[in-house]
């Protein structure tokens, strides 16, 4: 695997992270439509934060993201933003579907998993 380096005015970097977001109470709320919309939302949010979604996948109770990010990004703040905004937008767009699972305005659990990858694909 060849490493792609990104350069900016004062640095050269290759930073990648594997993120896992789990739905609240591990409810199987993510269907095919929700998964497609989550990918779209997360791609836009990452781009707005100068990051890139390299790979994306999910199951009914969680999603996996492989992201590339610059050294100026604080991962904990980025993750908080991704989860907060995606939760709000999914709950708004799929209100009837999500309301079948939650009576409170929630979508993601407060916890998350982040693993530095060095660019390894999600299946690794």
Short mmCIF file of C-alpha atoms in Angstrom, two decimals:
data_model
loop_
_atom_site.label_atom_id
_atom_site.label_comp_id
_atom_site.label_asym_id
_atom_site.label_seq_id
_atom_site.Cartn_x
_atom_site.Cartn_y
_atom_site.Cartn_z
CA UNK A 1 0.00 0.00 0.00
CA UNK A 2 1.47 3.32 -1.01
CA UNK A 3 1.07 6.17 1.42
CA UNK A 4 -0.41 9.39 0.10
CA UNK A 5 0.95 12.47 1.81
CA UNK A 6 -0.96 15.73 1.92
CA UNK A 7 0.95 18.96 2.13
CA UNK A 8 0.01 22.34 3.48
CA UNK A 9 2.02 25.52 3.86
CA UNK A 10 3.97 24.29 6.91
CA UNK A 11 3.45 20.53 7.13
CA UNK A 12 3.17 17.26 5.30
CA UNK A 13 0.89 14.62 6.80
CA UNK A 14 -1.05 11.41 6.41
CA UNK A 15 -3.52 11.07 9.28
CA UNK A 16 -6.30 8.49 9.15
CA UNK A 17 -8.76 7.29 11.76
CA UNK A 18 -11.36 4.56 11.93
CA UNK A 19 -14.47 5.80 13.76
CA UNK A 20 -17.39 3.73 15.01
CA UNK A 21 -20.66 5.37 16.10
CA UNK A 22 -23.25 3.20 17.84
CA UNK A 23 -26.96 3.95 18.10
CA UNK A 24 -28.42 4.63 21.54
CA UNK A 25 -29.21 1.35 23.36
CA UNK A 26 -27.90 -0.49 20.26
CA UNK A 27 -31.36 -0.11 18.70
CA UNK A 28 -31.44 -1.36 15.11
CA UNK A 29 -32.70 1.96 13.75
CA UNK A 30 -30.40 2.29 10.71
CA UNK A 31 -32.12 1.00 7.59
CA UNK A 32 -30.88 1.35 3.99
CA UNK A 33 -32.40 4.83 3.52
CA UNK A 34 -30.98 6.13 6.81
CA UNK A 35 -27.55 4.68 5.95
CA UNK A 36 -27.47 6.48 2.59
CA UNK A 37 -28.47 9.76 4.21
CA UNK A 38 -25.93 9.31 7.02
CA UNK A 39 -23.17 8.87 4.45
CA UNK A 40 -24.27 12.04 2.68
CA UNK A 41 -24.51 14.06 5.90
CA UNK A 42 -21.18 12.83 7.26
CA UNK A 43 -19.41 13.44 3.93
CA UNK A 44 -20.61 17.07 3.91
CA UNK A 45 -19.70 17.63 7.57
CA UNK A 46 -16.23 16.16 7.11
CA UNK A 47 -15.61 18.29 4.01
CA UNK A 48 -16.67 21.40 5.95
CA UNK A 49 -13.98 20.49 8.51
CA UNK A 50 -11.31 19.94 5.82
CA UNK A 51 -11.52 16.16 6.27
CA UNK A 52 -12.33 13.38 3.83
CA UNK A 53 -14.52 10.31 4.14
CA UNK A 54 -12.35 7.53 2.67
CA UNK A 55 -14.67 4.59 3.39
CA UNK A 56 -18.09 4.20 4.96
CA UNK A 57 -20.15 1.24 6.05
CA UNK A 58 -22.79 0.35 8.55
CA UNK A 59 -25.18 -2.10 10.08
CA UNK A 60 -28.58 -1.56 11.74
CA UNK A 61 -27.01 -0.46 15.05
CA UNK A 62 -23.71 1.22 14.10
CA UNK A 63 -21.64 2.85 11.36
CA UNK A 64 -17.94 2.73 10.49
CA UNK A 65 -16.07 5.65 8.98
CA UNK A 66 -12.50 5.73 7.72
CA UNK A 67 -11.50 9.36 7.58
CA UNK A 68 -8.46 11.34 6.56
CA UNK A 69 -7.96 14.52 8.56
CA UNK A 70 -5.46 17.39 8.86
CA UNK A 71 -3.31 17.94 11.96
CA UNK A 72 -5.32 21.07 12.80
CA UNK A 73 -8.42 18.99 13.60
CA UNK A 74 -9.09 17.88 17.17
CA UNK A 75 -10.71 14.46 16.79
CA UNK A 76 -12.86 14.66 19.91
CA UNK A 77 -14.39 17.97 18.78
CA UNK A 78 -14.86 16.69 15.23
CA UNK A 79 -16.59 13.53 16.47
CA UNK A 80 -18.86 15.52 18.77
CA UNK A 81 -19.86 17.71 15.83
CA UNK A 82 -20.43 14.75 13.49
CA UNK A 83 -22.62 12.93 16.00
CA UNK A 84 -24.61 15.98 17.12
CA UNK A 85 -25.41 17.31 13.67
CA UNK A 86 -26.08 13.91 12.06
CA UNK A 87 -28.36 12.96 14.94
CA UNK A 88 -30.37 16.15 14.61
CA UNK A 89 -30.70 15.86 10.83
CA UNK A 90 -31.60 12.15 10.83
CA UNK A 91 -34.18 12.64 13.60
CA UNK A 92 -35.71 15.49 11.58
CA UNK A 93 -35.71 13.78 8.19
CA UNK A 94 -36.78 10.32 9.42
CA UNK A 95 -38.92 11.43 12.37
CA UNK A 96 -41.62 8.77 12.07
CA UNK A 97 -39.08 5.97 11.67
CA UNK A 98 -36.81 7.10 14.52
CA UNK A 99 -39.75 7.76 16.86
CA UNK A 100 -40.56 4.03 16.70
CA UNK A 101 -37.29 3.39 18.56
CA UNK A 102 -36.81 6.42 20.82
CA UNK A 103 -39.18 8.58 22.81
CA UNK A 104 -36.38 11.04 23.68
CA UNK A 105 -34.53 13.16 21.10
CA UNK A 106 -31.54 10.79 20.79
CA UNK A 107 -29.86 8.79 18.04
CA UNK A 108 -26.23 8.01 18.95
CA UNK A 109 -24.88 6.75 22.24
CA UNK A 110 -22.50 9.17 23.98
CA UNK A 111 -19.57 6.79 23.49
CA UNK A 112 -17.52 6.29 20.34
CA UNK A 113 -14.55 4.28 19.12
CA UNK A 114 -11.60 5.89 17.36
CA UNK A 115 -8.58 3.93 16.14
CA UNK A 116 -5.60 5.37 14.31
CA UNK A 117 -5.15 3.28 11.18
CA UNK A 118 -2.19 4.43 9.17
CA UNK A 119 -4.49 4.17 6.15
CA UNK A 120 -5.60 0.53 6.51
CA UNK A 121 -8.99 -0.18 4.92
CA UNK A 122 -12.07 -0.84 7.09
CA UNK A 123 -11.94 -4.61 6.58
CA UNK A 124 -8.48 -4.70 8.17
#
